[in-house]
Short mmCIF file of C-alpha atoms and ligand atoms in Angstrom, two decimals:
data_model
loop_
_atom_site.label_atom_id
_atom_site.label_comp_id
_atom_site.label_asym_id
_atom_site.label_seq_id
_atom_site.Cartn_x
_atom_site.Cartn_y
_atom_site.Cartn_z
CA GLN A 1 22.04 17.58 -44.62
CA ALA A 2 23.63 15.02 -42.03
CA LYS A 3 26.95 17.00 -41.50
CA ARG A 4 29.64 14.68 -39.82
CA ARG A 5 30.95 16.81 -36.96
CA GLY A 6 32.80 15.58 -33.48
CA GLY A 7 32.25 11.83 -35.23
CA GLY A 8 35.33 9.72 -35.13
CA PHE A 9 37.36 11.79 -36.80
CA ALA A 10 39.32 13.76 -34.22
CA PHE A 11 42.32 14.23 -36.70
CA TYR A 12 40.07 16.15 -38.70
CA SER A 13 38.46 18.50 -36.75
CA SER A 14 41.96 19.13 -34.82
CA PRO A 15 42.66 22.76 -35.47
CA ASP A 16 46.51 22.14 -35.66
CA ILE A 17 46.29 20.95 -39.58
CA GLY A 18 49.73 21.11 -40.00
CA ASN A 19 50.47 19.39 -36.86
CA GLY A 20 53.10 16.37 -38.00
CA VAL A 21 51.04 13.61 -36.76
CA SER A 22 47.36 14.03 -37.78
CA THR A 23 48.46 15.16 -41.28
CA ILE A 24 50.24 12.09 -41.93
CA THR A 25 47.18 10.01 -40.46
CA LEU A 26 44.92 12.05 -42.85
CA GLU A 27 47.29 11.33 -45.67
CA SER A 28 47.36 7.80 -45.14
CA ALA A 29 43.95 7.48 -44.70
CA LEU A 30 43.11 9.57 -47.63
CA ASN A 31 45.30 7.73 -49.56
CA ARG A 32 43.89 4.45 -48.70
CA ALA A 33 40.56 5.74 -49.85
CA LEU A 34 41.77 6.63 -53.45
CA GLU A 35 43.10 3.25 -53.56
CA ARG A 36 40.38 1.69 -52.19
CA GLU A 37 38.03 3.95 -54.50
CA GLU A 38 36.27 4.72 -51.27
CA PHE A 39 35.31 8.33 -53.06
CA ILE A 40 32.09 8.67 -55.21
CA LEU A 41 29.87 11.13 -56.58
CA HIS A 42 26.40 12.70 -55.64
CA TYR A 43 24.82 15.00 -58.53
CA GLN A 44 22.53 17.61 -58.13
CA PRO A 45 20.37 19.05 -61.02
CA GLN A 46 20.18 22.43 -61.92
CA PHE A 47 16.77 23.98 -63.96
CA GLU A 48 16.50 26.28 -66.01
CA THR A 49 14.04 28.80 -64.26
CA GLN A 50 11.86 29.87 -66.95
CA SER A 51 10.43 26.59 -68.42
CA GLY A 52 11.72 24.20 -65.47
CA ARG A 53 13.75 22.29 -67.94
CA LEU A 54 17.00 19.91 -66.84
CA ILE A 55 19.95 21.92 -68.17
CA GLY A 56 22.94 20.57 -66.04
CA MET A 57 24.14 18.37 -62.99
CA GLU A 58 26.61 19.44 -60.24
CA ALA A 59 29.13 16.62 -59.15
CA LEU A 60 29.74 16.76 -55.33
CA LEU A 61 32.15 14.46 -53.89
CA ARG A 62 31.83 12.51 -51.02
CA TRP A 63 33.98 9.71 -49.28
CA GLN A 64 32.18 6.55 -48.49
CA HIS A 65 34.13 5.22 -45.41
CA PRO A 66 34.03 1.31 -44.89
CA GLU A 67 33.07 2.07 -41.01
CA LEU A 68 32.14 5.69 -40.94
CA GLY A 69 29.84 6.02 -43.61
CA LEU A 70 29.35 9.27 -46.04
CA ILE A 71 31.57 11.81 -44.89
CA ALA A 72 30.85 15.27 -46.41
CA PRO A 73 33.23 16.96 -48.53
CA ASN A 74 33.46 19.77 -45.92
CA ASP A 75 34.92 17.24 -43.53
CA PHE A 76 37.84 15.94 -45.69
CA ILE A 77 38.90 18.43 -48.47
CA PRO A 78 40.23 21.39 -46.37
CA LEU A 79 42.93 18.66 -45.68
CA ALA A 80 43.19 17.08 -48.54
CA GLU A 81 44.15 20.41 -49.62
CA VAL A 82 47.04 20.95 -47.22
CA THR A 83 48.30 17.20 -47.82
CA GLY A 84 48.23 17.93 -51.31
CA LEU A 85 45.79 14.86 -52.00
CA ILE A 86 43.34 17.05 -53.65
CA VAL A 87 44.98 16.83 -56.66
CA PRO A 88 44.78 12.84 -57.35
CA ILE A 89 41.10 13.09 -56.27
CA GLY A 90 40.39 16.26 -58.08
CA ARG A 91 41.72 14.16 -61.17
CA TRP A 92 39.43 11.32 -60.42
CA VAL A 93 36.52 13.66 -60.06
CA MET A 94 36.74 15.23 -63.57
CA GLU A 95 37.31 11.98 -65.11
CA GLU A 96 34.26 10.22 -63.35
CA ALA A 97 31.93 13.39 -63.66
CA THR A 98 32.95 13.50 -67.44
CA ARG A 99 32.23 10.01 -68.08
CA GLN A 100 28.89 10.22 -66.25
CA ALA A 101 28.13 13.40 -68.65
CA VAL A 102 28.44 11.55 -71.69
CA GLU A 103 26.15 8.36 -69.93
CA TRP A 104 23.49 10.58 -69.04
CA SER A 105 23.89 12.84 -72.66
CA GLN A 106 22.40 9.72 -74.21
CA LEU A 107 19.03 10.83 -72.52
CA PHE A 108 20.20 14.51 -72.10
CA PRO A 109 22.23 15.10 -75.22
CA ASP A 110 23.24 19.40 -73.97
CA LEU A 111 23.47 18.01 -69.99
CA ILE A 112 26.06 20.07 -68.85
CA MET A 113 28.08 18.97 -65.84
CA ALA A 114 29.48 21.22 -63.34
CA VAL A 115 32.98 20.21 -61.63
CA ASN A 116 34.28 22.44 -58.48
CA LEU A 117 38.06 22.68 -59.02
CA SER A 118 40.08 23.50 -55.62
CA ALA A 119 42.71 25.92 -54.99
CA ARG A 120 45.37 23.81 -55.60
CA GLN A 121 44.31 22.15 -58.56
CA PHE A 122 43.89 25.27 -60.19
CA GLY A 123 47.09 26.30 -59.44
CA GLN A 124 48.52 22.64 -61.05
CA GLN A 125 50.94 23.13 -63.78
CA ASP A 126 48.93 20.35 -65.92
CA LEU A 127 45.35 21.51 -65.18
CA ILE A 128 45.07 22.79 -68.73
CA GLU A 129 46.56 19.59 -70.17
CA GLN A 130 44.55 17.11 -67.67
CA VAL A 131 41.41 18.88 -68.73
CA ARG A 132 42.16 18.36 -72.77
CA VAL A 133 42.92 14.87 -72.31
CA VAL A 134 39.82 14.21 -70.18
CA LEU A 135 37.66 15.68 -72.94
CA GLU A 136 39.32 13.77 -75.69
CA LYS A 137 39.22 10.39 -73.98
CA THR A 138 35.74 10.55 -73.44
CA ASN A 139 34.72 12.94 -76.18
CA LEU A 140 32.65 14.90 -73.81
CA ARG A 141 31.80 18.19 -75.80
CA PRO A 142 33.46 21.04 -74.44
CA GLN A 143 30.39 22.98 -73.95
CA GLN A 144 29.33 20.24 -71.49
CA LEU A 145 31.38 20.77 -69.25
CA GLU A 146 31.60 23.32 -66.84
CA LEU A 147 34.07 24.11 -64.30
CA GLU A 148 33.79 25.79 -60.87
CA LEU A 149 36.02 28.35 -59.46
CA THR A 150 35.99 30.41 -56.43
CA GLU A 151 36.70 34.50 -56.42
CA SER A 152 39.28 33.91 -53.96
CA MET A 153 41.44 31.29 -56.15
CA LEU A 154 40.44 33.71 -58.94
CA MET A 155 42.34 36.42 -56.97
CA HIS A 156 45.11 34.41 -55.53
CA ALA A 157 46.19 32.52 -58.84
CA GLU A 158 48.94 34.53 -60.17
CA GLU A 159 48.47 33.55 -63.52
CA ALA A 160 44.84 33.41 -63.05
CA THR A 161 43.60 35.14 -66.64
CA ASP A 162 46.06 33.02 -68.64
CA ILE A 163 44.95 29.92 -66.83
CA LEU A 164 41.07 30.81 -67.46
CA LYS A 165 41.84 32.23 -71.16
CA ARG A 166 43.41 28.43 -71.78
CA LEU A 167 41.07 26.71 -70.02
CA LYS A 168 38.19 28.85 -72.32
CA ASP A 169 40.22 27.79 -75.61
CA LEU A 170 39.23 24.61 -74.82
CA GLY A 171 35.95 25.44 -75.17
CA VAL A 172 34.83 24.83 -71.52
CA ARG A 173 32.56 26.80 -69.21
CA LEU A 174 33.80 28.66 -66.63
CA ALA A 175 31.80 29.55 -63.57
CA VAL A 176 32.59 31.55 -60.45
CA ASP A 177 31.08 29.40 -57.20
CA ASP A 178 30.23 31.23 -54.06
CA PHE A 179 29.64 34.37 -55.74
CA GLY A 180 29.45 37.51 -53.53
CA THR A 181 31.74 36.27 -50.59
CA GLY A 182 35.00 36.66 -51.30
CA TYR A 183 36.16 40.00 -52.91
CA SER A 184 34.32 43.27 -53.21
CA ASN A 185 36.70 44.50 -56.08
CA LEU A 186 34.29 43.46 -59.21
CA ALA A 187 36.52 44.29 -61.76
CA TYR A 188 38.14 41.08 -62.71
CA LEU A 189 34.64 40.01 -64.04
CA LYS A 190 35.18 42.41 -66.72
CA HIS A 191 38.80 40.67 -68.02
CA PHE A 192 38.33 37.12 -67.21
CA PRO A 193 36.16 34.83 -69.60
CA ILE A 194 33.52 33.56 -67.14
CA ASP A 195 30.12 32.15 -68.38
CA THR A 196 28.38 31.78 -65.03
CA LEU A 197 27.95 33.59 -61.75
CA LYS A 198 26.58 31.20 -58.57
CA ILE A 199 25.50 33.55 -56.31
CA ASP A 200 26.43 32.24 -52.73
CA GLN A 201 23.82 29.98 -50.62
CA SER A 202 23.70 32.67 -47.98
CA PHE A 203 22.15 35.37 -50.37
CA ILE A 204 19.41 32.88 -50.79
CA GLN A 205 19.10 31.69 -47.64
CA ASN A 206 18.33 35.14 -46.18
CA LEU A 207 15.45 35.67 -48.32
CA THR A 208 13.74 33.70 -45.91
CA LYS A 209 15.55 34.13 -42.37
CA ASN A 210 13.51 34.97 -39.68
CA GLY A 211 10.34 34.45 -41.69
CA SER A 212 10.16 37.05 -43.78
CA ALA A 213 12.00 38.63 -46.93
CA ASP A 214 14.58 41.72 -45.88
CA SER A 215 13.94 44.43 -48.18
CA ARG A 216 17.70 44.71 -48.01
CA ASP A 217 18.43 40.93 -48.48
CA ARG A 218 15.85 40.90 -51.56
CA ALA A 219 17.98 44.51 -52.86
CA LEU A 220 21.19 42.77 -52.73
CA LEU A 221 19.80 39.58 -54.12
CA SER A 222 18.33 41.47 -57.29
CA ALA A 223 21.45 43.75 -57.70
CA ILE A 224 23.38 40.36 -57.93
CA ILE A 225 21.38 39.26 -60.63
CA ASN A 226 21.16 42.51 -62.41
CA LEU A 227 24.88 42.88 -62.57
CA ALA A 228 25.22 39.36 -64.28
CA GLN A 229 22.96 39.91 -66.78
CA ALA A 230 24.41 43.47 -67.47
CA LEU A 231 27.61 41.45 -68.25
CA ASN A 232 25.68 39.08 -70.37
CA LEU A 233 26.60 35.75 -67.61
CA THR A 234 24.30 33.11 -66.88
CA VAL A 235 22.95 33.52 -63.20
CA THR A 236 22.67 30.47 -61.00
CA ALA A 237 21.14 30.30 -57.73
CA GLU A 238 22.06 27.42 -55.48
CA GLY A 239 20.59 26.59 -51.91
CA VAL A 240 16.62 27.15 -53.05
CA GLU A 241 15.19 25.55 -50.49
CA HIS A 242 11.54 27.44 -49.91
CA GLU A 243 8.52 28.54 -52.35
CA LEU A 244 9.52 31.66 -51.62
CA GLN A 245 12.71 32.08 -52.62
CA LEU A 246 11.58 30.33 -55.84
CA THR A 247 9.20 32.91 -56.72
CA PHE A 248 11.61 35.80 -55.66
CA LEU A 249 14.08 34.34 -58.20
CA THR A 250 11.63 33.72 -60.59
CA GLU A 251 10.24 37.28 -60.39
CA GLU A 252 13.88 38.52 -61.15
CA ALA A 253 14.81 36.08 -63.44
CA CYS A 254 17.38 34.60 -62.27
CA ASP A 255 18.27 32.08 -65.03
CA VAL A 256 19.20 28.81 -63.36
CA LEU A 257 18.01 27.40 -60.12
CA GLN A 258 19.40 24.60 -57.92
CA GLY A 259 18.46 23.50 -54.32
CA TYR A 260 16.95 21.09 -52.08
CA LEU A 261 13.51 22.31 -53.11
CA LEU A 262 13.81 20.86 -56.66
CA LYS A 263 16.33 18.07 -56.43
CA ARG A 264 18.82 16.62 -53.36
CA PRO A 265 22.03 15.50 -54.86
CA GLN A 266 21.90 11.66 -55.22
CA PRO A 267 24.13 8.97 -56.05
CA ARG A 268 24.66 8.15 -59.76
CA GLU A 269 22.27 5.23 -59.44
CA LEU A 270 19.00 6.66 -58.42
CA MET A 271 20.21 9.70 -60.39
CA SER A 272 20.00 7.68 -63.51
CA LEU A 273 16.70 6.20 -62.52
CA TRP A 274 15.03 9.94 -62.11
CA LEU A 275 16.75 10.90 -65.16
CA GLU A 276 14.84 8.27 -67.03
CA GLU A 277 11.38 9.11 -66.17
CA LEU A 278 12.05 12.47 -66.37
CA LYS A 279 12.99 11.58 -70.04
CA LYS A 280 9.52 9.73 -70.52
P1 LIG B 301 29.75 24.13 -53.02
O1 LIG B 301 30.15 23.78 -54.25
O2 LIG B 301 29.09 25.44 -52.97
O3 LIG B 301 28.48 23.02 -53.46
C1 LIG B 301 26.84 23.22 -52.72
C2 LIG B 301 26.50 22.52 -51.53
O4 LIG B 301 25.32 22.89 -51.17
C3 LIG B 301 26.75 21.05 -51.44
O5 LIG B 301 27.04 20.60 -50.59
C4 LIG B 301 25.18 20.62 -52.01
O6 LIG B 301 25.33 19.59 -51.70
C5 LIG B 301 24.45 21.56 -50.74
N1 LIG B 301 23.31 22.41 -51.39
C6 LIG B 301 22.68 21.74 -52.35
N2 LIG B 301 21.39 22.05 -52.21
C7 LIG B 301 21.02 22.71 -51.35
C8 LIG B 301 20.09 23.50 -50.30
O7 LIG B 301 18.64 23.70 -50.98
N3 LIG B 301 20.33 23.72 -49.17
C9 LIG B 301 21.42 23.41 -48.36
N4 LIG B 301 21.77 23.68 -47.49
N5 LIG B 301 22.71 22.97 -49.11
C10 LIG B 301 22.27 22.86 -50.28
P2 LIG B 301 28.42 19.43 -50.51
O8 LIG B 301 27.98 18.40 -51.76
O9 LIG B 301 28.32 18.96 -48.78
O10 LIG B 301 29.63 19.78 -50.71
C11 LIG B 301 30.71 21.26 -50.27
C12 LIG B 301 31.18 22.03 -50.58
O11 LIG B 301 32.51 20.97 -50.91
C13 LIG B 301 31.01 21.98 -52.04
O12 LIG B 301 30.46 23.27 -51.94
C14 LIG B 301 32.40 22.33 -52.73
O13 LIG B 301 32.89 23.84 -52.39
C15 LIG B 301 33.05 21.48 -52.05
N6 LIG B 301 33.11 20.12 -52.80
C16 LIG B 301 32.19 19.51 -53.00
N7 LIG B 301 32.57 18.46 -54.15
C17 LIG B 301 33.51 18.87 -54.29
C18 LIG B 301 34.67 18.25 -55.34
O14 LIG B 301 34.65 17.56 -56.46
N8 LIG B 301 35.54 19.12 -55.49
C19 LIG B 301 36.21 20.53 -54.46
N9 LIG B 301 37.39 20.60 -54.92
N10 LIG B 301 35.87 20.90 -53.79
C20 LIG B 301 34.38 19.81 -53.79
CA1 LIG B 302 29.95 24.43 -56.35
CA1 LIG B 303 28.60 27.22 -53.82
CA1 LIG B 304 31.89 26.21 -51.61
#
């Protein structure tokens, strides 16, 4: 995947994020991007392992910069977090992805749209109201919206349990993203109303590192899948790139698969064409 590192964005890669000048430069650049509607979403399909059926899409943010081209989220989201601009950006993402889900529901009525939330958004007072309004405005069935949160967000937010319960009361699905990279204390899984565990890509990648599948990596992955299933959670593997990974995850009965091997993230227009073909 094309990552724009060391490109034109000196102020992004600057380690002193809190530095006045770089923050202001970034803030205005991101602000302008928001005003000029330079943000776009790419979408990546998720498939049910057993049937191969399409069951969902993950919305992935990109910045379509007029001069620099497509900028990956890891290159601007961390600083959007710092400046707080991730809040209006995140609101746009949720609205846009939800609208898109409604449109694609005409072809695939049960399609789930997964949206990434940032820590800043999760701590936002009006998050629940925001989700409620977007569902009301678009008429998307709540169970078709899945919010992806990370373990660290759940651990750091004071009122995480309360927020999750209120989101759950709206009927949306909740997923823990990058599972396995955050905290070793798994007790939270018992208390939080979570629907899905998304195993971090690194676990999937380790399966094929050095061309051979280390038995400990297999055991670890298998244990995570079993844990999810014992807790009655849907378990998703992302970053599936190789046949070997696919075979292993299928054998282990991982519920949902996402990755370049199956389908790369693509902009709305291309994805629409693909969906129409798939529907035929
Ligand atoms: P993530 O949520 O863990 O998303 C998965 C990332 O893995 C995406 O990178 C996706 O394009 C990439 N990916 C998918 N399949 C494969 C594969 O088979 N192999 C490999 N190597 N990578 C694969 P992307 O789109 O660059 O996004 C990076 C991160 O940026 C995301 O990681 C997420 O944390 C964040 N992000 C993306 N969109 C949003 C957003 O709308 N809001 C927030 N707050 N964060 C976002
Ligand atoms: Ca995600
Ligand atoms: Ca992830
Ligand atoms: Ca991530």
